[in-house]
Short mmCIF file of C-alpha atoms and ligand atoms in Angstrom, two decimals:
data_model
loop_
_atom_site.label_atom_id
_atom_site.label_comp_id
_atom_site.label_asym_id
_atom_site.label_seq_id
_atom_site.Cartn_x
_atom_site.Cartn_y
_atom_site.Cartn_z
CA UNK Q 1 26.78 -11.41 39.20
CA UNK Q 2 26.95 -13.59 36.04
CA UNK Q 3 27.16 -17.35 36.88
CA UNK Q 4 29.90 -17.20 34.51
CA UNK Q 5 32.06 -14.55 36.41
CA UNK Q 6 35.55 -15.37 37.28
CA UNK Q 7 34.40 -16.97 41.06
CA UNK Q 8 34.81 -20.26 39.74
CA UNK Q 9 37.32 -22.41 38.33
CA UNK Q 10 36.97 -21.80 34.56
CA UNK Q 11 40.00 -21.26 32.17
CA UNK Q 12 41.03 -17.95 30.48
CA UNK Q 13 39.73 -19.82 27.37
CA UNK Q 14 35.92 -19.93 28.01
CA UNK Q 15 36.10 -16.47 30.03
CA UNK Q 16 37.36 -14.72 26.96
CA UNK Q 17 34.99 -16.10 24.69
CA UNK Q 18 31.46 -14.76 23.77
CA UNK Q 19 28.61 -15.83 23.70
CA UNK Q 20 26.70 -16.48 20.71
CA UNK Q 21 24.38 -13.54 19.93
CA UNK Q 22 22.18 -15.69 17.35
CA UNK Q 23 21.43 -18.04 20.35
CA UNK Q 24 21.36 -15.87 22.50
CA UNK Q 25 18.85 -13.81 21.52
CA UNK Q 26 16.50 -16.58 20.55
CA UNK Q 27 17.05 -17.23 24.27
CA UNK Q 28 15.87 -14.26 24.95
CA UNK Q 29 13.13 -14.08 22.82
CA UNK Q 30 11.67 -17.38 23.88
CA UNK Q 31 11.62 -16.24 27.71
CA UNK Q 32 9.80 -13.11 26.68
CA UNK Q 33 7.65 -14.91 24.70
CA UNK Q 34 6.74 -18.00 28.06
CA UNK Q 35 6.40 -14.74 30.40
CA UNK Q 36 3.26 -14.26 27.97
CA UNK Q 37 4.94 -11.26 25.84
CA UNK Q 38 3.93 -11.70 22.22
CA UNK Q 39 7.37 -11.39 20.93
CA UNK Q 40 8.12 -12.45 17.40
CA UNK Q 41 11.47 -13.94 16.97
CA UNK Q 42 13.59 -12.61 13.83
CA UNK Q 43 16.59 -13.60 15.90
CA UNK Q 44 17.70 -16.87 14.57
CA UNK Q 45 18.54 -17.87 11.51
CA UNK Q 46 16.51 -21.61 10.87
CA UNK Q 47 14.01 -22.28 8.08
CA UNK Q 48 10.36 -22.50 9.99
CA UNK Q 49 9.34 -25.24 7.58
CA UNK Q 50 9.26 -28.78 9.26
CA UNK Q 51 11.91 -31.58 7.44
CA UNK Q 52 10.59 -33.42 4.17
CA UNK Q 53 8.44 -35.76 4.87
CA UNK Q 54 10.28 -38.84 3.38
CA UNK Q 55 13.24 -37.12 5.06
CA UNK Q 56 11.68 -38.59 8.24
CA UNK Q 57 10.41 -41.43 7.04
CA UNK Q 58 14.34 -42.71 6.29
CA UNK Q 59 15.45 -41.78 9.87
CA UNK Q 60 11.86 -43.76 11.38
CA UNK Q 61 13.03 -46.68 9.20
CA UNK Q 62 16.93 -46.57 10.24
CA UNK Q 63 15.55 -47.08 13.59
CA UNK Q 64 12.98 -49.62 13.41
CA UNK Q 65 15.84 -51.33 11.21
CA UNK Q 66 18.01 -50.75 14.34
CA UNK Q 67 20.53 -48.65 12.90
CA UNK Q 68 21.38 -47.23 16.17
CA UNK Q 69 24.96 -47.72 16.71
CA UNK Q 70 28.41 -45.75 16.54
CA UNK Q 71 28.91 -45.45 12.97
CA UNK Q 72 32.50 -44.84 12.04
CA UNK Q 73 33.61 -41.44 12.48
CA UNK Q 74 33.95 -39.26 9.33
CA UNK Q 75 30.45 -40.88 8.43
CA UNK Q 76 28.54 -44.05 7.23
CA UNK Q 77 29.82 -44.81 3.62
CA UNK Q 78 26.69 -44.36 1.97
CA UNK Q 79 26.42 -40.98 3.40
CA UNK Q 80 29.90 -39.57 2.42
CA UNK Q 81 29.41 -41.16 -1.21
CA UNK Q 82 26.62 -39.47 -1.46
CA UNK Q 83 27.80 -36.20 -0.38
CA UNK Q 84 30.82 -36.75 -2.69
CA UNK Q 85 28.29 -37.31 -5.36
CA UNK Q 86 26.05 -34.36 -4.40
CA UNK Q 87 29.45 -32.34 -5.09
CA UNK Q 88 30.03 -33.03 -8.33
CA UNK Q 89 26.33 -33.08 -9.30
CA UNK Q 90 25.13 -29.46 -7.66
CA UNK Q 91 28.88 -27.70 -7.51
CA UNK Q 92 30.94 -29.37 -10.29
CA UNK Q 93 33.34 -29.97 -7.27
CA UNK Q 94 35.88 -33.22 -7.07
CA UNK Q 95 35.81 -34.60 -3.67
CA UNK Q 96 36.20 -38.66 -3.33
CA UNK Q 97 34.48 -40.04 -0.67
CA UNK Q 98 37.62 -40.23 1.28
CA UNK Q 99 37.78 -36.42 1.46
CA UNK Q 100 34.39 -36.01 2.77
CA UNK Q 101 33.65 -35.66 6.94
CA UNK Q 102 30.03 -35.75 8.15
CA UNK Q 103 29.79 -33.95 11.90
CA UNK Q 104 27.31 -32.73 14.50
CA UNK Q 105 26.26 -29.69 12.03
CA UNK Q 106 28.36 -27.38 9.90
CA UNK Q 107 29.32 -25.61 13.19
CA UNK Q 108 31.53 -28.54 14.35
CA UNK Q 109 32.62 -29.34 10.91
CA UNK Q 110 34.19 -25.78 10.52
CA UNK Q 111 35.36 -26.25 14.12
CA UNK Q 112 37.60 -29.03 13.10
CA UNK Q 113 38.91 -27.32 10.37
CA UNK Q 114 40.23 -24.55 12.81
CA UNK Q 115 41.48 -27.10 14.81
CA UNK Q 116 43.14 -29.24 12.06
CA UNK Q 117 45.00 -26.02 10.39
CA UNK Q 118 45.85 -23.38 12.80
CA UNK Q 119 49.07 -22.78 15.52
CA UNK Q 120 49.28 -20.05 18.02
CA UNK Q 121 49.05 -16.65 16.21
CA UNK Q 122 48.05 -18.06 12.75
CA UNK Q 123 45.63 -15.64 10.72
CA UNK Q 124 42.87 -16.32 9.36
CA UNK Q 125 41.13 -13.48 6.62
CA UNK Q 126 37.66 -13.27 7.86
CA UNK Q 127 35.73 -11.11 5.53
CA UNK Q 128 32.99 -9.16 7.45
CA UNK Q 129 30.23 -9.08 7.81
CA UNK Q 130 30.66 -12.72 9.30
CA UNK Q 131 28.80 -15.34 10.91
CA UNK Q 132 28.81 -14.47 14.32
CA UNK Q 133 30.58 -17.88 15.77
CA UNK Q 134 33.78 -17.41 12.98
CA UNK Q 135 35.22 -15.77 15.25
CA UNK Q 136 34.96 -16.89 18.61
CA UNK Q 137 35.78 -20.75 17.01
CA UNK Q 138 39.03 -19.68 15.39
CA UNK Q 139 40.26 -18.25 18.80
CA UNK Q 140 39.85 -20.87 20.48
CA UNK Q 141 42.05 -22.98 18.06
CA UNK Q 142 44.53 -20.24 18.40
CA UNK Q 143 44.04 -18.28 15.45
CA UNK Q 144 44.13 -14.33 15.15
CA UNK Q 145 41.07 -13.25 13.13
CA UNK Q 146 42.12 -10.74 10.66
CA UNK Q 147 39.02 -9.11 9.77
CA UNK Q 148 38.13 -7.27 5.97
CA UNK Q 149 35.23 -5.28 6.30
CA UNK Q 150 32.68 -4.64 3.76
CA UNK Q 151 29.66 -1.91 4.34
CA UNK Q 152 26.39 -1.74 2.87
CA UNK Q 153 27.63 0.97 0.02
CA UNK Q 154 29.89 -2.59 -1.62
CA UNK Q 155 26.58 -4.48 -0.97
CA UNK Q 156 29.00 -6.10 2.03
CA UNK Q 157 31.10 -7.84 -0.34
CA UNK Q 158 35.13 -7.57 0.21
CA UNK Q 159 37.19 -6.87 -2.81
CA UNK Q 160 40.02 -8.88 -4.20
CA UNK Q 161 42.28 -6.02 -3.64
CA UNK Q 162 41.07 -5.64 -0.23
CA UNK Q 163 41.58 -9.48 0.92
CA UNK Q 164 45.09 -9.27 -0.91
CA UNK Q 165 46.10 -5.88 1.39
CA UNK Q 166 45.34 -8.82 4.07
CA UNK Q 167 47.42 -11.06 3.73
CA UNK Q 168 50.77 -11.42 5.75
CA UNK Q 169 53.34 -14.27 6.13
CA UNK Q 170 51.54 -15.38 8.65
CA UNK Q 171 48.20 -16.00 6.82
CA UNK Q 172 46.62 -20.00 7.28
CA UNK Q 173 42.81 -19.05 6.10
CA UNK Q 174 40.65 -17.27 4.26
CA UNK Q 175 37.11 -17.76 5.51
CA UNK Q 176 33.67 -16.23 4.52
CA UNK Q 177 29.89 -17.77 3.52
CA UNK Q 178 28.61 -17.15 0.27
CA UNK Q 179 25.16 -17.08 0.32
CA UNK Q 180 26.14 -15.04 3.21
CA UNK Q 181 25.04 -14.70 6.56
CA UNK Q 182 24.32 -12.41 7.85
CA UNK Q 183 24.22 -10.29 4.66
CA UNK Q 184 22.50 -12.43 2.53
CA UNK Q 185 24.89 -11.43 -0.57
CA UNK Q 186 26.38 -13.84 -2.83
CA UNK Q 187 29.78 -13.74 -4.42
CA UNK Q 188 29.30 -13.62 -8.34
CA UNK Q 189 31.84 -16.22 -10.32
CA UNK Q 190 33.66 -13.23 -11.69
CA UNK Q 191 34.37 -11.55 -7.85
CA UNK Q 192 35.26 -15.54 -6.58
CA UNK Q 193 37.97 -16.05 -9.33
CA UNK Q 194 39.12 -12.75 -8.58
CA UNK Q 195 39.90 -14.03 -4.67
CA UNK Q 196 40.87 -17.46 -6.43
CA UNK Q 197 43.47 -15.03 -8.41
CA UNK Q 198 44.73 -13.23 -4.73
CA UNK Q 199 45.18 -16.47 -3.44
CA UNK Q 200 46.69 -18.56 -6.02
CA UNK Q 201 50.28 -17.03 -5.21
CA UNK Q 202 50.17 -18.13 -1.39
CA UNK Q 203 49.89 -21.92 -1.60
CA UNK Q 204 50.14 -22.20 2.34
CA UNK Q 205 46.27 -20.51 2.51
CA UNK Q 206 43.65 -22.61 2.65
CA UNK Q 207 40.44 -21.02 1.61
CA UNK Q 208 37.39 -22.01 3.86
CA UNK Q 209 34.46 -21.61 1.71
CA UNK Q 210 30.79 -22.06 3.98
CA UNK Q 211 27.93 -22.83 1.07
CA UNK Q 212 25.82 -24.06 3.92
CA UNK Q 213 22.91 -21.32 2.51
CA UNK Q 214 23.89 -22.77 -1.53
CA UNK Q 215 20.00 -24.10 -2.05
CA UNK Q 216 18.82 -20.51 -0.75
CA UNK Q 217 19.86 -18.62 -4.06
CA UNK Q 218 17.65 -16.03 -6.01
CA UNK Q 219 20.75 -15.36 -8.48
CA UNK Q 220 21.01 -18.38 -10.66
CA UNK Q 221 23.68 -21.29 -9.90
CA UNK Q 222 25.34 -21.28 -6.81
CA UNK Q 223 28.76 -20.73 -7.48
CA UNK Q 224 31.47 -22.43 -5.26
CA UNK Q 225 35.16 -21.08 -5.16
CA UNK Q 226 36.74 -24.29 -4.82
CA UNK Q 227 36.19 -25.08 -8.57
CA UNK Q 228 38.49 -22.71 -9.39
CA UNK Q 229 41.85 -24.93 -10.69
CA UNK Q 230 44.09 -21.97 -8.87
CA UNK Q 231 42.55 -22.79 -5.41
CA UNK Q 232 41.03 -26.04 -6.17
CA UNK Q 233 43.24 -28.26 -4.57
CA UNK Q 234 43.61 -26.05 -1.00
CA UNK Q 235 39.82 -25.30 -0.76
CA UNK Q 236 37.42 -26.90 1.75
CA UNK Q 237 33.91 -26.54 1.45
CA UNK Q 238 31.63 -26.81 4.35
CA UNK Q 239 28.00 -27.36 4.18
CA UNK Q 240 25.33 -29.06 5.91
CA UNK Q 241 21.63 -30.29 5.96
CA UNK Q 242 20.56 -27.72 8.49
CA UNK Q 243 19.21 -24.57 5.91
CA UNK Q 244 18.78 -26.63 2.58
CA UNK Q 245 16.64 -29.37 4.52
CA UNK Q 246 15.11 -27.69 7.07
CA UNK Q 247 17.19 -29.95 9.49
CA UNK Q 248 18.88 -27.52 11.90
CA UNK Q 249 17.57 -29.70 15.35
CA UNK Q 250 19.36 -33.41 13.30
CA UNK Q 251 22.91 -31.44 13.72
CA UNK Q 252 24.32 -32.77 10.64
CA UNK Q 253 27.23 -31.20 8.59
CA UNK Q 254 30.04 -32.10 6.34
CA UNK Q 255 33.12 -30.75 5.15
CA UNK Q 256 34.55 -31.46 1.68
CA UNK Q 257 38.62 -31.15 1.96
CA UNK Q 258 42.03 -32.27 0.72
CA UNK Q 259 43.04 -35.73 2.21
CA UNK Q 260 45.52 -34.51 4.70
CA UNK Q 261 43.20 -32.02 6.65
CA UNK Q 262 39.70 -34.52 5.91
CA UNK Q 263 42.16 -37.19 8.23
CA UNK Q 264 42.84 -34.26 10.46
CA UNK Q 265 39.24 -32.94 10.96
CA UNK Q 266 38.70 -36.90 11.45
CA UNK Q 267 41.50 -37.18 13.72
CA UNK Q 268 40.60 -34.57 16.33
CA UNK Q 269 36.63 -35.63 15.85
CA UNK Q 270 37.51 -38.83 16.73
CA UNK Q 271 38.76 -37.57 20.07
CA UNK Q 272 35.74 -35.26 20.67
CA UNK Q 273 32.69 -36.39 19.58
CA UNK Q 274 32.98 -39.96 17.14
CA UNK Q 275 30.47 -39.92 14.44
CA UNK Q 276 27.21 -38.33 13.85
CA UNK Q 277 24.12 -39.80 15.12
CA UNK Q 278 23.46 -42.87 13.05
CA UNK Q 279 19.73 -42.89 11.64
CA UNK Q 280 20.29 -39.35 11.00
CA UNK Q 281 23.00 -40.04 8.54
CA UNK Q 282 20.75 -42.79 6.63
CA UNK Q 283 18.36 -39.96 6.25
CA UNK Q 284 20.86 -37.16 5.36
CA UNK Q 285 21.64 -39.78 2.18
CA UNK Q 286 17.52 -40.10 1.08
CA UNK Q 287 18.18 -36.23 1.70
CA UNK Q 288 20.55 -36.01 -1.06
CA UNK Q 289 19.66 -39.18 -3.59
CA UNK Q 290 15.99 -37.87 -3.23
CA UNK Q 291 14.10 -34.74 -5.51
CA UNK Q 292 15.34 -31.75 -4.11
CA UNK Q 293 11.46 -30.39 -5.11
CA UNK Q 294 11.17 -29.30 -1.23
CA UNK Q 295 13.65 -27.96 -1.21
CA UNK Q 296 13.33 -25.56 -3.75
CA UNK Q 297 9.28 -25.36 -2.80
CA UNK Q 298 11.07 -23.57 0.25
CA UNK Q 299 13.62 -21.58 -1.67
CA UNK Q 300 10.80 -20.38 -3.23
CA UNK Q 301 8.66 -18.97 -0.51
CA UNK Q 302 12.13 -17.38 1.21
CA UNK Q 303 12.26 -15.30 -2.28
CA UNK Q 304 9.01 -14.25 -1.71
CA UNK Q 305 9.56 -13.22 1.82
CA UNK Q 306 12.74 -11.44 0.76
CA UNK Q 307 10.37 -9.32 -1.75
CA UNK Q 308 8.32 -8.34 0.88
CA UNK Q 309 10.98 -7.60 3.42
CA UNK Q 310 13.34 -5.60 1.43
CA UNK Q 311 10.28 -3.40 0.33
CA UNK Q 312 8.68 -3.04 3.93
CA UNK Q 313 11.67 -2.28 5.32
CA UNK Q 314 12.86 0.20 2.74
CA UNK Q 315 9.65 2.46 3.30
CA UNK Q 316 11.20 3.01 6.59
CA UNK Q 317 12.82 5.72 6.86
CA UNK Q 318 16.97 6.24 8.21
CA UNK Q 319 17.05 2.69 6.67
CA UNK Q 320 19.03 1.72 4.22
CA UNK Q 321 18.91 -1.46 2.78
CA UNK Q 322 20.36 -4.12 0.54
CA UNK Q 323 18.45 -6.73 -1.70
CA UNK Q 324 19.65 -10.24 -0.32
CA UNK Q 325 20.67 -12.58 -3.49
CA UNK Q 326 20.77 -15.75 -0.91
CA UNK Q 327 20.17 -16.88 2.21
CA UNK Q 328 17.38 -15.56 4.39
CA UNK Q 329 18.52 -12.99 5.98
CA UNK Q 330 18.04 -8.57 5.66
CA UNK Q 331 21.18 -6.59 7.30
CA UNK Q 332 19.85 -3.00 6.80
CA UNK Q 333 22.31 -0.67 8.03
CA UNK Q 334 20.20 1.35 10.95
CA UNK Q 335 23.11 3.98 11.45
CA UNK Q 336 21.29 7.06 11.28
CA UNK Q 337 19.31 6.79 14.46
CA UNK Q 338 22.63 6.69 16.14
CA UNK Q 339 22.70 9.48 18.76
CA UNK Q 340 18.88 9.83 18.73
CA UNK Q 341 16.36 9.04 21.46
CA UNK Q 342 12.92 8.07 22.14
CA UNK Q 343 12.75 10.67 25.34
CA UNK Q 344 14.18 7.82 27.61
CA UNK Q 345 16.43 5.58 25.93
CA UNK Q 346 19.07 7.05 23.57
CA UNK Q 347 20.57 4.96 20.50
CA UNK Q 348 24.14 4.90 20.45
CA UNK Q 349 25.20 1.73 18.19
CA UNK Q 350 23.36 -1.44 17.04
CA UNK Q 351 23.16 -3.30 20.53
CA UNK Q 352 21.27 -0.54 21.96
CA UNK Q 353 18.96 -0.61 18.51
CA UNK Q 354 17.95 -3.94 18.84
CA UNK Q 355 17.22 -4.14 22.59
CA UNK Q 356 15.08 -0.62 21.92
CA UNK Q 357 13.55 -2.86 19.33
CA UNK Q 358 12.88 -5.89 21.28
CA UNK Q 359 11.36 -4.18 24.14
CA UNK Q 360 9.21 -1.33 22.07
CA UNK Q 361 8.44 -3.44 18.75
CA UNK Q 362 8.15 -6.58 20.67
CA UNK Q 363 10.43 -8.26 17.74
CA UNK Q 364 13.76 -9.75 18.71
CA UNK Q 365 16.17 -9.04 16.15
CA UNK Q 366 20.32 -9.42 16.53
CA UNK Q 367 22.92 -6.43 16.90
CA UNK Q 368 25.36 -6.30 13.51
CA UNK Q 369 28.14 -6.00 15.89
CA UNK Q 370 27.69 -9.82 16.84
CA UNK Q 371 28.60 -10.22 12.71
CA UNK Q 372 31.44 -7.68 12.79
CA UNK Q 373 29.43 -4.46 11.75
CA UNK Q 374 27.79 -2.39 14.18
CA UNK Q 375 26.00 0.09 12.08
CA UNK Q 376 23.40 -2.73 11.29
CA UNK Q 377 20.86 -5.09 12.65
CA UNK Q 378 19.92 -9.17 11.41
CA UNK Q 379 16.60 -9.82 10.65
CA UNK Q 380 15.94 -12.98 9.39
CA UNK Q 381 12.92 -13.88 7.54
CA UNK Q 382 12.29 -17.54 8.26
CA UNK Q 383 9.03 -16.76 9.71
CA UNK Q 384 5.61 -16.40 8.09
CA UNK Q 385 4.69 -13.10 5.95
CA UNK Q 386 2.18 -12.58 8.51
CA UNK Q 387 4.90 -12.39 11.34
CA UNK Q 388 7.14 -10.56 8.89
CA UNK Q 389 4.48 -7.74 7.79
CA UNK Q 390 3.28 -7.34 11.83
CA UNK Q 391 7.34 -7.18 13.29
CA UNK Q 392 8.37 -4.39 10.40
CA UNK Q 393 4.67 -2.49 11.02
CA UNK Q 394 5.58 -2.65 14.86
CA UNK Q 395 9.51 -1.48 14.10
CA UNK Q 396 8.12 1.30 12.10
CA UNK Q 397 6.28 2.66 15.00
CA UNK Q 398 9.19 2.37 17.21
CA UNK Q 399 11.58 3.85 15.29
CA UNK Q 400 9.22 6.68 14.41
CA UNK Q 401 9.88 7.55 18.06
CA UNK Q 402 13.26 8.26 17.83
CA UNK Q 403 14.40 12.07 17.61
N1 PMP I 501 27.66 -21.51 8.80
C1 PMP I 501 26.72 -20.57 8.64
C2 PMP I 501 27.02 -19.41 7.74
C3 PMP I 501 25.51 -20.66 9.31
O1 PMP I 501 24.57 -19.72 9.17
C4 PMP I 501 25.27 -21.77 10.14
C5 PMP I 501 23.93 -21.88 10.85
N2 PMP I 501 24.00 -21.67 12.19
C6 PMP I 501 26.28 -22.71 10.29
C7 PMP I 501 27.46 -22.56 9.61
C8 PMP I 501 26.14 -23.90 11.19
O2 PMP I 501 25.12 -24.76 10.77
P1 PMP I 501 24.79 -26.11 11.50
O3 PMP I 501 23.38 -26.02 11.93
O4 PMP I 501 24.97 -27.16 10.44
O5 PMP I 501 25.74 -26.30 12.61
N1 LIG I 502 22.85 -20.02 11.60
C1 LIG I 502 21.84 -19.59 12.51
C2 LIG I 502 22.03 -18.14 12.85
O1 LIG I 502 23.00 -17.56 12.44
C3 LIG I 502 21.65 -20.48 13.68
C4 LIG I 502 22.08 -20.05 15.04
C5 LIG I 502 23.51 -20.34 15.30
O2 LIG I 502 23.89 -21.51 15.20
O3 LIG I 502 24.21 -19.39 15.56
O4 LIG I 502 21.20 -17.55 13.46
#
């Protein structure tokens, strides 16, 4: 019996919620993997390059400085300058410093938000494929998740005339990542002001716009939705350090929003957590005043990776594939070894797919049904080409199993 099983105390809240399939799997994978099983881990999404250098070098000096004390809670006002200023240089967005919240990592930043903005029975438009915790956070807060699915045959991307079929008097949010995870597919300017154009009518939406993946582009300028005048003044970004800087482990995040819900989202952080760790905030700011050269040194070798990924995987056949524009992730959609079977294990839908894979490939990958599509699987490519060429050889031979 689960420890988690309803013998103890614990509220309807946590007992409906799931787990987190990204986290859990990288769980899984690094048991495997201290039981001596030479697993490689595709499973999480987190850049295997160490931080910058003179990333570290600011934090080490913060502390020998001793900066090591609660720092006010939507950030140290260096930090949310800068971020303000980061805004307006990389996204041609207008956010004052005021506007800005720095939390524990973009996770607790769009936590806030859900927090700040939704009642009982609110929607929120998540467009699918989604990042697995979307839904699980805006549940919690409340909200109903009203989800707009995209398959691999629109490269996962939801239309504007499918988000405005959506929407109902009781929509708060629209919410989706672009770069997106799990999908890796990025919004063009021309599809965002088309969703800028749905939403302009509705001024009670607020669109929640994740660019947390925005340095992890192989499509030219990262586009942001929120510098659209018809949504501009409703939009809040959220972004973060974790996948630009190779910082997933300093838990830093911020949120870019209009002044009533960047007081909220300070309000109820206040309450929860206070500020982010100090000396990481004085290095998030050399982060952002700094050359972004590493930055794009490791956009760089992700684009390379992606090359050699999408072609691997397409040479397998019953995949089908997309060509990632961001991000670092591959969602090929693995649907037609549904129903088939190695002799003892029989494929009926992405879960069992990636545990078959995990235990016959020895390559931990996560189930599309954690993002909202369970005819596909996540494999992310933040790990060496070496890993990369070795876990798609090994799935291969797996898959080449199945009848
Ligand atoms: N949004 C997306 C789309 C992500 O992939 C992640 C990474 N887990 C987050 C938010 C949260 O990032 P952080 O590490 O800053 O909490
Ligand atoms: N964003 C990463 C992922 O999707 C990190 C894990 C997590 O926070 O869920 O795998």
């Amino acid at each position: 019996m689960s420890i988690l099983e309803k013998v103890h105390p614990l509220s309807d809240k946590v007992m409906r919620m799931a787990e987190s399939e990204t986290l859990r799997m990288a769980a899984l994978a690094r048991e495997l993997k201290s039981q001596g099983k030479e697993v490689i881990n595709l499973s999480i999404g987190e850049p295997d390059f160490d931080t910058p250098v003179h990333i570290k070098e600011a934090a080490k000096k913060a502390l020998d400085e001793g900066f090591t004390k609660y720092t006010p809670v939507p950030g140290i006002p260096e930090l949310r300058e800068a971020i303000s200023h980061k805004l307006k240089r990389d996204n041609g967005l207008d956010f004052k410093p005021s506007q800005i919240v720095v939390s524990n990592g973009a996770k607790q930043s769009l936590a806030n938000v859900f927090f700040s903005l939704l009642n009982e029975g609110d929607e929120v438009i998540v467009l699918a494929p989604y990042w697995v915790s979307y839904i699980e956070m805006v549940k919690i807060a409340g909200g109903k998740p009203v989800v707009v699915f995209a398959g691999i045959e629109q490269d996962y991307k939801a239309t504007a005339a499918q988000i405005a079929e959506a929407i109902s008097p009781r929509t708060k949010a629209l919410l989706f990542s672009s770069p997106c995870n799990p999908t890796g597919s990025v919004y063009s300017k021309e599809e965002l002001e088309e969703i800028a154009n749905v939403v302009a009518p509705y001024p009670e939406i607020t669109v929640i716009s994740d660019e947390i993946y925005e340095y992890i582009t192989f499509a030219g300028e990262h586009v942001s939705i929120g510098t659209f005048d018809q949504v501009k003044d409703r939009t809040v970004v959220v972004n973060g350090f974790s996948k630009g800087f190779a910082m997933t482990g300093w838990r830093l995040g911020y949120i870019g929003a209009p002044d009533w819900l960047a007081a909220a989202c300070s309000k109820i952080q206040g309450q929860f957590t206070s500020g982010a760790n100090s000396f990481g905030q004085k290095a998030a700011v050399t982060a952002l005043t700094s050359d972004l050269g590493p930055t794009y040194q490791m956009r760089e070798a992700f684009l390379k990776r992606r090359d050699l990924v999408t072609d691997l995987l397409s040479q397998i056949p019953g995949f089908k594939v997309n060509k990632p524009l961001g991000a670092f992730y591959s969602f090929p959609d693995i649907s037609n070894f549904f129903g088939k079977s190695d002799g003892t294990f029989t494929i009926n839908n992405a879960d069992d797919f990636s545990e078959f894979i995990i235990h016959k490939a020895q390559v931990a990958l996560v189930s599309g049904a954690a993002f909202g599509a369970d005819q596909c699987i996540r494999l992310s490519f933040a790990a060496s080409e070496e890993e990369l060429v070795t876990a798609i050889r090994n799935i291969g031979e797996a898959v080449a199993l199945l009848k």
